[in-house]
PDB file of C-alpha atoms in Angstrom:
ATOM      1  CA  UNK A1260       5.534-158.066   3.451  1.00 70.00           C
ATOM      2  CA  UNK A1261       5.602-161.102   1.234  1.00 76.00           C
ATOM      3  CA  UNK A1262       8.482-159.507  -0.857  1.00 78.00           C
ATOM      4  CA  UNK A1263      10.295-158.690   2.469  1.00 81.00           C
ATOM      5  CA  UNK A1264       9.852-161.849   3.761  1.00 84.00           C
ATOM      6  CA  UNK A1265      11.037-163.384   0.554  1.00 83.00           C
ATOM      7  CA  UNK A1266      14.067-161.120   0.210  1.00 86.00           C
ATOM      8  CA  UNK A1267      15.157-161.753   3.744  1.00 87.00           C
ATOM      9  CA  UNK A1268      15.088-165.387   3.599  1.00 88.00           C
ATOM     10  CA  UNK A1269      17.040-165.557   0.292  1.00 87.00           C
ATOM     11  CA  UNK A1270      19.602-162.692   1.837  1.00 88.00           C
ATOM     12  CA  UNK A1271      20.214-164.885   5.007  1.00 91.00           C
ATOM     13  CA  UNK A1272      20.613-167.923   2.627  1.00 90.00           C
ATOM     14  CA  UNK A1273      22.960-166.047   0.260  1.00 90.00           C
ATOM     15  CA  UNK A1274      24.963-164.643   3.411  1.00 92.00           C
ATOM     16  CA  UNK A1275      25.166-168.215   4.911  1.00 94.00           C
ATOM     17  CA  UNK A1276      26.647-169.594   1.710  1.00 93.00           C
ATOM     18  CA  UNK A1277      29.015-166.420   0.922  1.00 94.00           C
ATOM     19  CA  UNK A1278      30.005-167.226   4.573  1.00 94.00           C
ATOM     20  CA  UNK A1279      31.299-170.728   3.861  1.00 96.00           C
ATOM     21  CA  UNK A1280      32.993-169.827   0.645  1.00 95.00           C
ATOM     22  CA  UNK A1281      34.935-167.201   2.936  1.00 96.00           C
ATOM     23  CA  UNK A1282      35.575-169.638   5.085  1.00 97.00           C
ATOM     24  CA  UNK A1283      37.108-172.052   2.607  1.00 97.00           C
ATOM     25  CA  UNK A1284      39.272-169.334   0.917  1.00 97.00           C
ATOM     26  CA  UNK A1285      40.505-168.397   4.341  1.00 97.00           C
ATOM     27  CA  UNK A1286      41.544-172.096   5.048  1.00 98.00           C
ATOM     28  CA  UNK A1287      43.097-172.186   1.624  1.00 98.00           C
ATOM     29  CA  UNK A1288      45.111-169.226   2.198  1.00 98.00           C
ATOM     30  CA  UNK A1289      46.120-170.295   5.610  1.00 98.00           C
ATOM     31  CA  UNK A1290      47.339-173.823   3.887  1.00 98.00           C
ATOM     32  CA  UNK A1291      49.497-171.545   1.150  1.00 98.00           C
ATOM     33  CA  UNK A1292      51.210-169.417   3.900  1.00 97.00           C
ATOM     34  CA  UNK A1293      51.975-172.529   5.754  1.00 97.00           C
ATOM     35  CA  UNK A1294      53.221-174.422   2.796  1.00 97.00           C
ATOM     36  CA  UNK A1295      55.090-171.110   1.751  1.00 98.00           C
ATOM     37  CA  UNK A1296      56.798-170.819   5.136  1.00 96.00           C
ATOM     38  CA  UNK A1297      57.609-174.697   5.084  1.00 95.00           C
ATOM     39  CA  UNK A1298      59.521-173.875   1.675  1.00 97.00           C
ATOM     40  CA  UNK A1299      61.236-171.046   2.651  1.00 97.00           C
ATOM     41  CA  UNK A1300      62.370-173.180   5.890  1.00 96.00           C
ATOM     42  CA  UNK A1301      63.472-176.351   4.029  1.00 95.00           C
ATOM     43  CA  UNK A1302      65.606-174.199   1.657  1.00 97.00           C
ATOM     44  CA  UNK A1303      67.374-172.337   4.386  1.00 97.00           C
ATOM     45  CA  UNK A1304      67.867-175.459   6.182  1.00 96.00           C
ATOM     46  CA  UNK A1305      69.383-177.701   3.171  1.00 96.00           C
ATOM     47  CA  UNK A1306      71.563-174.737   2.769  1.00 96.00           C
ATOM     48  CA  UNK A1307      72.492-174.432   6.553  1.00 95.00           C
ATOM     49  CA  UNK A1308      73.180-178.137   6.716  1.00 96.00           C
ATOM     50  CA  UNK A1309      75.330-178.334   3.275  1.00 95.00           C
ATOM     51  CA  UNK A1310      77.270-175.429   4.099  1.00 95.00           C
ATOM     52  CA  UNK A1311      78.187-175.574   7.833  1.00 95.00           C
ATOM     53  CA  UNK A1312      78.075-179.251   8.965  1.00 95.00           C
ATOM     54  CA  UNK A1313      81.217-180.126   7.298  1.00 95.00           C
ATOM     55  CA  UNK A1314      82.737-177.289   9.352  1.00 95.00           C
ATOM     56  CA  UNK A1315      81.794-178.779  12.818  1.00 94.00           C
ATOM     57  CA  UNK A1316      84.632-179.910  15.039  1.00 93.00           C
ATOM     58  CA  UNK A1317      85.074-183.567  14.906  1.00 92.00           C
ATOM     59  CA  UNK A1318      82.205-183.848  12.101  1.00 93.00           C
ATOM     60  CA  UNK A1319      84.206-182.844   8.507  1.00 93.00           C
ATOM     61  CA  UNK A1320      83.359-183.332   4.964  1.00 94.00           C
ATOM     62  CA  UNK A1321      83.091-187.551   5.230  1.00 93.00           C
ATOM     63  CA  UNK A1322      80.661-187.539   8.385  1.00 94.00           C
ATOM     64  CA  UNK A1323      78.731-184.391   7.382  1.00 95.00           C
ATOM     65  CA  UNK A1324      78.027-186.537   3.948  1.00 95.00           C
ATOM     66  CA  UNK A1325      77.245-189.652   5.726  1.00 94.00           C
ATOM     67  CA  UNK A1326      74.799-187.713   8.430  1.00 95.00           C
ATOM     68  CA  UNK A1327      73.232-185.933   5.026  1.00 95.00           C
ATOM     69  CA  UNK A1328      72.447-188.919   3.037  1.00 94.00           C
ATOM     70  CA  UNK A1329      71.490-191.312   6.131  1.00 93.00           C
ATOM     71  CA  UNK A1330      69.858-189.320   8.525  1.00 92.00           C
ATOM     72  CA  UNK A1331      69.029-185.750   7.395  1.00 94.00           C
ATOM     73  CA  UNK A1332      65.176-185.296   5.716  1.00 93.00           C
ATOM     74  CA  UNK A1333      65.175-181.692   5.473  1.00 92.00           C
ATOM     75  CA  UNK A1334      64.346-180.746   9.456  1.00 93.00           C
ATOM     76  CA  UNK A1335      67.125-179.548  11.768  1.00 95.00           C
ATOM     77  CA  UNK A1336      65.973-182.152  14.590  1.00 94.00           C
ATOM     78  CA  UNK A1337      67.126-184.712  12.258  1.00 95.00           C
ATOM     79  CA  UNK A1338      70.573-184.458  13.193  1.00 96.00           C
ATOM     80  CA  UNK A1339      69.784-185.477  16.918  1.00 95.00           C
ATOM     81  CA  UNK A1340      69.611-189.129  15.655  1.00 94.00           C
ATOM     82  CA  UNK A1341      73.237-188.817  14.022  1.00 94.00           C
ATOM     83  CA  UNK A1342      74.382-191.059  16.954  1.00 93.00           C
ATOM     84  CA  UNK A1343      73.120-194.188  15.437  1.00 92.00           C
ATOM     85  CA  UNK A1344      75.725-193.877  12.909  1.00 92.00           C
ATOM     86  CA  UNK A1345      79.054-195.462  13.063  1.00 90.00           C
ATOM     87  CA  UNK A1346      81.912-192.682  13.689  1.00 90.00           C
ATOM     88  CA  UNK A1347      79.398-190.307  15.899  1.00 92.00           C
ATOM     89  CA  UNK A1348      79.506-190.914  19.757  1.00 94.00           C
ATOM     90  CA  UNK A1349      78.038-188.942  22.657  1.00 94.00           C
ATOM     91  CA  UNK A1350      80.628-186.230  22.003  1.00 94.00           C
ATOM     92  CA  UNK A1351      80.167-185.523  18.705  1.00 95.00           C
ATOM     93  CA  UNK A1352      76.417-185.655  19.185  1.00 95.00           C
ATOM     94  CA  UNK A1353      76.818-183.085  21.784  1.00 96.00           C
ATOM     95  CA  UNK A1354      78.397-180.855  19.214  1.00 95.00           C
ATOM     96  CA  UNK A1355      75.473-181.593  16.332  1.00 96.00           C
ATOM     97  CA  UNK A1356      72.816-180.784  19.295  1.00 96.00           C
ATOM     98  CA  UNK A1357      74.384-177.563  20.310  1.00 96.00           C
ATOM     99  CA  UNK A1358      74.916-176.557  16.529  1.00 96.00           C
ATOM    100  CA  UNK A1359      71.089-177.297  15.996  1.00 97.00           C
ATOM    101  CA  UNK A1360      70.100-175.393  19.242  1.00 96.00           C
ATOM    102  CA  UNK A1361      71.637-172.360  17.803  1.00 95.00           C
ATOM    103  CA  UNK A1362      70.558-172.581  14.202  1.00 95.00           C
ATOM    104  CA  UNK A1363      67.181-172.974  15.515  1.00 94.00           C
ATOM    105  CA  UNK A1364      67.391-169.722  17.285  1.00 95.00           C
ATOM    106  CA  UNK A1365      68.591-167.722  13.924  1.00 93.00           C
ATOM    107  CA  UNK A1366      66.210-169.443  11.391  1.00 95.00           C
ATOM    108  CA  UNK A1367      63.388-166.986  11.779  1.00 94.00           C
ATOM    109  CA  UNK A1368      65.640-164.223  10.823  1.00 95.00           C
ATOM    110  CA  UNK A1369      67.602-166.484   7.903  1.00 95.00           C
ATOM    111  CA  UNK A1370      64.139-167.269   6.513  1.00 96.00           C
ATOM    112  CA  UNK A1371      62.918-163.644   6.586  1.00 95.00           C
ATOM    113  CA  UNK A1372      66.069-162.337   5.189  1.00 95.00           C
ATOM    114  CA  UNK A1373      67.548-163.030   1.518  1.00 95.00           C
ATOM    115  CA  UNK A1374      69.082-166.368   0.695  1.00 95.00           C
ATOM    116  CA  UNK A1375      69.575-167.890  -2.683  1.00 94.00           C
ATOM    117  CA  UNK A1376      66.173-169.566  -4.342  1.00 95.00           C
ATOM    118  CA  UNK A1377      64.071-167.116  -2.265  1.00 97.00           C
ATOM    119  CA  UNK A1378      62.609-165.650  -5.222  1.00 97.00           C
ATOM    120  CA  UNK A1379      61.892-168.608  -7.160  1.00 97.00           C
ATOM    121  CA  UNK A1380      59.786-169.901  -3.869  1.00 97.00           C
ATOM    122  CA  UNK A1381      58.007-166.778  -3.296  1.00 97.00           C
ATOM    123  CA  UNK A1382      57.351-166.754  -6.940  1.00 97.00           C
ATOM    124  CA  UNK A1383      55.418-170.064  -6.451  1.00 97.00           C
ATOM    125  CA  UNK A1384      53.219-169.206  -3.835  1.00 97.00           C
ATOM    126  CA  UNK A1385      52.840-165.463  -3.755  1.00 97.00           C
ATOM    127  CA  UNK A1386      49.945-165.312  -6.884  1.00 97.00           C
ATOM    128  CA  UNK A1387      47.752-167.429  -4.955  1.00 97.00           C
ATOM    129  CA  UNK A1388      48.379-166.080  -1.759  1.00 98.00           C
ATOM    130  CA  UNK A1389      47.333-162.533  -3.028  1.00 98.00           C
ATOM    131  CA  UNK A1390      44.523-163.815  -5.118  1.00 97.00           C
ATOM    132  CA  UNK A1391      43.080-165.538  -2.422  1.00 98.00           C
ATOM    133  CA  UNK A1392      43.676-162.386  -0.082  1.00 98.00           C
ATOM    134  CA  UNK A1393      42.026-159.990  -2.713  1.00 98.00           C
ATOM    135  CA  UNK A1394      38.546-162.472  -2.924  1.00 97.00           C
ATOM    136  CA  UNK A1395      38.291-162.724   0.733  1.00 97.00           C
ATOM    137  CA  UNK A1396      38.501-158.770   1.027  1.00 97.00           C
ATOM    138  CA  UNK A1397      35.979-158.758  -1.416  1.00 96.00           C
ATOM    139  CA  UNK A1398      34.105-161.229   0.029  1.00 96.00           C
ATOM    140  CA  UNK A1399      33.884-159.658   3.518  1.00 96.00           C
ATOM    141  CA  UNK A1400      32.766-155.949   1.934  1.00 95.00           C
ATOM    142  CA  UNK A1401      30.093-157.822  -0.014  1.00 92.00           C
ATOM    143  CA  UNK A1402      29.274-159.811   3.350  1.00 93.00           C
ATOM    144  CA  UNK A1403      29.025-156.240   5.295  1.00 94.00           C
ATOM    145  CA  UNK A1404      26.800-154.690   2.675  1.00 91.00           C
ATOM    146  CA  UNK A1405      24.543-158.326   2.478  1.00 90.00           C
ATOM    147  CA  UNK A1406      24.102-157.748   6.418  1.00 92.00           C
ATOM    148  CA  UNK A1407      23.252-154.192   6.505  1.00 90.00           C
ATOM    149  CA  UNK A1408      20.702-154.846   3.744  1.00 89.00           C
ATOM    150  CA  UNK A1409      19.602-157.683   5.719  1.00 90.00           C
ATOM    151  CA  UNK A1410      18.894-155.708   8.902  1.00 90.00           C
ATOM    152  CA  UNK A1411      17.365-153.091   7.280  1.00 86.00           C
ATOM    153  CA  UNK A1412      14.830-155.432   5.490  1.00 87.00           C
ATOM    154  CA  UNK A1413      14.460-156.892   9.463  1.00 87.00           C
ATOM    155  CA  UNK A1414      13.510-153.585  10.671  1.00 84.00           C
ATOM    156  CA  UNK A1415      11.051-152.377   8.393  1.00 82.00           C
ATOM    157  CA  UNK A1416       9.493-156.196   8.486  1.00 81.00           C
ATOM    158  CA  UNK A1417       8.921-155.779  12.190  1.00 78.00           C
ATOM    159  CA  UNK A1418       7.675-152.139  11.684  1.00 77.00           C
ATOM    160  CA  UNK A1419       4.921-153.538   9.760  1.00 74.00           C
ATOM    161  CA  UNK A1420       4.420-156.429  11.473  1.00 75.00           C
ATOM    162  CA  UNK A1421       4.077-154.439  15.031  1.00 70.00           C
ATOM    163  CA  UNK A1422       0.910-153.171  13.660  1.00 70.00           C
ATOM    164  CA  UNK A1423      -2.205-154.803  15.265  1.00 69.00           C
ATOM    165  CA  UNK A1424      -5.888-154.527  15.390  1.00 70.00           C
ATOM    166  CA  UNK A1425      -5.339-152.377  18.221  1.00 71.00           C
ATOM    167  CA  UNK A1426      -3.712-149.863  16.335  1.00 67.00           C
ATOM    168  CA  UNK A1427      -6.941-149.711  14.060  1.00 69.00           C
ATOM    169  CA  UNK A1428      -9.392-149.610  16.898  1.00 69.00           C
ATOM    170  CA  UNK A1429      -7.177-146.566  18.583  1.00 71.00           C
ATOM    171  CA  UNK A1430      -7.203-144.950  15.143  1.00 68.00           C
ATOM    172  CA  UNK A1431     -11.096-145.220  14.814  1.00 72.00           C
ATOM    173  CA  UNK A1432     -11.432-143.852  18.602  1.00 73.00           C
ATOM    174  CA  UNK A1433      -9.198-141.121  18.213  1.00 74.00           C
ATOM    175  CA  UNK A1434      -9.340-139.869  14.738  1.00 70.00           C
ATOM    176  CA  UNK A1435      -7.538-136.743  15.374  1.00 68.00           C
ATOM    177  CA  UNK A1436      -4.182-138.234  16.462  1.00 65.00           C
ATOM    178  CA  UNK A1437      -3.273-141.465  14.217  1.00 58.00           C
ATOM    179  CA  UNK A1438      -0.748-143.347  15.611  1.00 57.00           C
ATOM    180  CA  UNK A1439       2.534-143.030  13.729  1.00 64.00           C
ATOM    181  CA  UNK A1440       3.165-146.826  13.310  1.00 62.00           C
ATOM    182  CA  UNK A1441      -0.162-147.197  11.672  1.00 64.00           C
ATOM    183  CA  UNK A1442       0.600-144.379   9.116  1.00 62.00           C
ATOM    184  CA  UNK A1443       3.615-146.134   8.240  1.00 61.00           C
ATOM    185  CA  UNK A1444       1.516-149.225   7.732  1.00 66.00           C
ATOM    186  CA  UNK A1445      -0.955-147.651   5.590  1.00 62.00           C
ATOM    187  CA  UNK A1446       1.961-146.394   3.451  1.00 62.00           C
ATOM    188  CA  UNK A1447       4.070-149.597   3.274  1.00 66.00           C
ATOM    189  CA  UNK A1448       7.168-150.069   2.563  1.00 70.00           C
ATOM    190  CA  UNK A1449       7.555-146.768   0.804  1.00 69.00           C
ATOM    191  CA  UNK A1450       4.969-144.216  -0.333  1.00 67.00           C
ATOM    192  CA  UNK A1451       3.075-145.097  -3.783  1.00 72.00           C
ATOM    193  CA  UNK A1452       3.711-141.890  -5.315  1.00 73.00           C
ATOM    194  CA  UNK A1453       7.700-142.209  -4.970  1.00 75.00           C
ATOM    195  CA  UNK A1454       9.913-144.550  -6.680  1.00 81.00           C
ATOM    196  CA  UNK A1455      11.177-147.554  -4.794  1.00 77.00           C
ATOM    197  CA  UNK A1456      14.094-146.873  -2.380  1.00 81.00           C
ATOM    198  CA  UNK A1457      17.375-147.768  -3.321  1.00 82.00           C
ATOM    199  CA  UNK A1458      17.856-150.497  -0.319  1.00 82.00           C
ATOM    200  CA  UNK A1459      14.706-152.136  -1.324  1.00 83.00           C
ATOM    201  CA  UNK A1460      15.745-152.677  -5.043  1.00 83.00           C
ATOM    202  CA  UNK A1461      18.966-153.480  -3.815  1.00 83.00           C
ATOM    203  CA  UNK A1462      17.420-155.978  -1.083  1.00 84.00           C
ATOM    204  CA  UNK A1463      15.557-157.713  -4.117  1.00 83.00           C
ATOM    205  CA  UNK A1464      18.421-157.899  -6.473  1.00 83.00           C
ATOM    206  CA  UNK A1465      20.521-159.459  -3.868  1.00 76.00           C
ATOM    207  CA  UNK A1466      17.678-162.058  -3.299  1.00 73.00           C
ATOM    208  CA  UNK A1467      17.614-162.578  -6.842  1.00 73.00           C
ATOM    209  CA  UNK A1468      13.903-161.509  -6.996  1.00 72.00           C
ATOM    210  CA  UNK A1469      12.552-159.617 -10.155  1.00 69.00           C
ATOM    211  CA  UNK A1470      12.432-155.855  -9.545  1.00 64.00           C
ATOM    212  CA  UNK A1471      10.132-154.930 -12.162  1.00 60.00           C
ATOM    213  CA  UNK A1472       7.104-156.399 -10.913  1.00 50.00           C
ATOM    214  CA  UNK A1473       3.771-154.788 -11.055  1.00 37.00           C
ATOM    215  CA  UNK A1474       2.932-154.451  -7.493  1.00 44.00           C
ATOM    216  CA  UNK A1475      -0.672-154.831  -6.191  1.00 38.00           C
ATOM    217  CA  UNK A1476      -1.481-151.720  -4.541  1.00 40.00           C
ATOM    218  CA  UNK A1477      -4.118-148.953  -4.191  1.00 32.00           C
ATOM    219  CA  UNK A1478      -2.417-145.402  -4.916  1.00 33.00           C
ATOM    220  CA  UNK A1479      -3.444-143.147  -2.260  1.00 34.00           C
ATOM    221  CA  UNK A1480      -2.389-139.587  -1.266  1.00 36.00           C
ATOM    222  CA  UNK A1481      -1.609-138.198   1.916  1.00 40.00           C
ATOM    223  CA  UNK A1482      -5.302-136.466   1.920  1.00 40.00           C
ATOM    224  CA  UNK A1483      -6.602-140.023   1.377  1.00 36.00           C
ATOM    225  CA  UNK A1484      -4.668-141.591   4.064  1.00 35.00           C
ATOM    226  CA  UNK A1485      -5.628-138.803   6.538  1.00 43.00           C
ATOM    227  CA  UNK A1486      -9.300-139.586   5.742  1.00 41.00           C
ATOM    228  CA  UNK A1487      -8.971-143.115   5.829  1.00 36.00           C
ATOM    229  CA  UNK A1488      -7.561-142.820   9.805  1.00 38.00           C
ATOM    230  CA  UNK A1489     -10.113-140.151  10.521  1.00 42.00           C
ATOM    231  CA  UNK A1490     -13.190-142.403   9.107  1.00 39.00           C
ATOM    232  CA  UNK A1491     -15.616-143.585  11.531  1.00 35.00           C
ATOM    233  CA  UNK A1492     -16.423-146.293   9.476  1.00 40.00           C
ATOM    234  CA  UNK A1493     -14.456-149.894   9.964  1.00 39.00           C
ATOM    235  CA  UNK A1494     -15.198-151.349   6.450  1.00 39.00           C
ATOM    236  CA  UNK A1495     -14.499-147.934   4.582  1.00 39.00           C
ATOM    237  CA  UNK A1496     -11.399-148.139   6.816  1.00 37.00           C
ATOM    238  CA  UNK A1497     -10.169-151.377   5.815  1.00 38.00           C
ATOM    239  CA  UNK A1498     -11.102-150.681   2.170  1.00 35.00           C
ATOM    240  CA  UNK A1499      -8.656-147.440   2.010  1.00 35.00           C
ATOM    241  CA  UNK A1500      -5.888-148.884   4.197  1.00 35.00           C
ATOM    242  CA  UNK A1501      -2.803-149.175   1.241  1.00 34.00           C
ATOM    243  CA  UNK A1502      -1.105-152.657   1.511  1.00 34.00           C
ATOM    244  CA  UNK A1503       1.523-153.154  -0.857  1.00 38.00           C
ATOM    245  CA  UNK A1504       2.119-156.442  -2.572  1.00 38.00           C
ATOM    246  CA  UNK A1505      -0.646-158.359  -1.154  1.00 34.00           C
TER     247      UNK A1505
END
């Protein structure tokens, strides 16, 4: 029970630490995806403004150059402030506003499509995104295994802890029908004549506990367990009960 308790506590702590690591990676992944989207959007907007702004009615190359150098900061919404420039009145501002609204609708499709410079932007962000995605997937798979292992350790702990003095009393009073959970308690985590089960070794390894330690145990056989349970001598019963890792 002591080993199981140590393994349970260590596993729970490791799951908590690993969970925080995964959350940090997920946050970093979200940040990289956001930066990628912003970079793609900025590249498309810059190209749209440079190519189409001079062609708008009443704007032309001169006003377009003035707007780009004075007002435009990489966002389409910047163009809503163009009326602060000399030569751009309400009518021309209305033309700009209408054009901005139309480009906002087009922008998702333009960003998703191909455009000059897109490959370079993807090459800047995609390796990090792919690495974080793979690390998160590995984290989540390992966490699922740890949680399953933690659940197994918990179940065995509870099964062993559930045995009470009353179980021993009933076994003494009814030697022909020993309670199943008392029989499991006498066997311990696993029968001493069998190798440790994989889940038990995995729990110790996951908790970074030694797996080759010498367990303090009384070697018993099924027949000796039956004799112990059926004994009417309580002291003899106590001596024969198999307890692993005392």
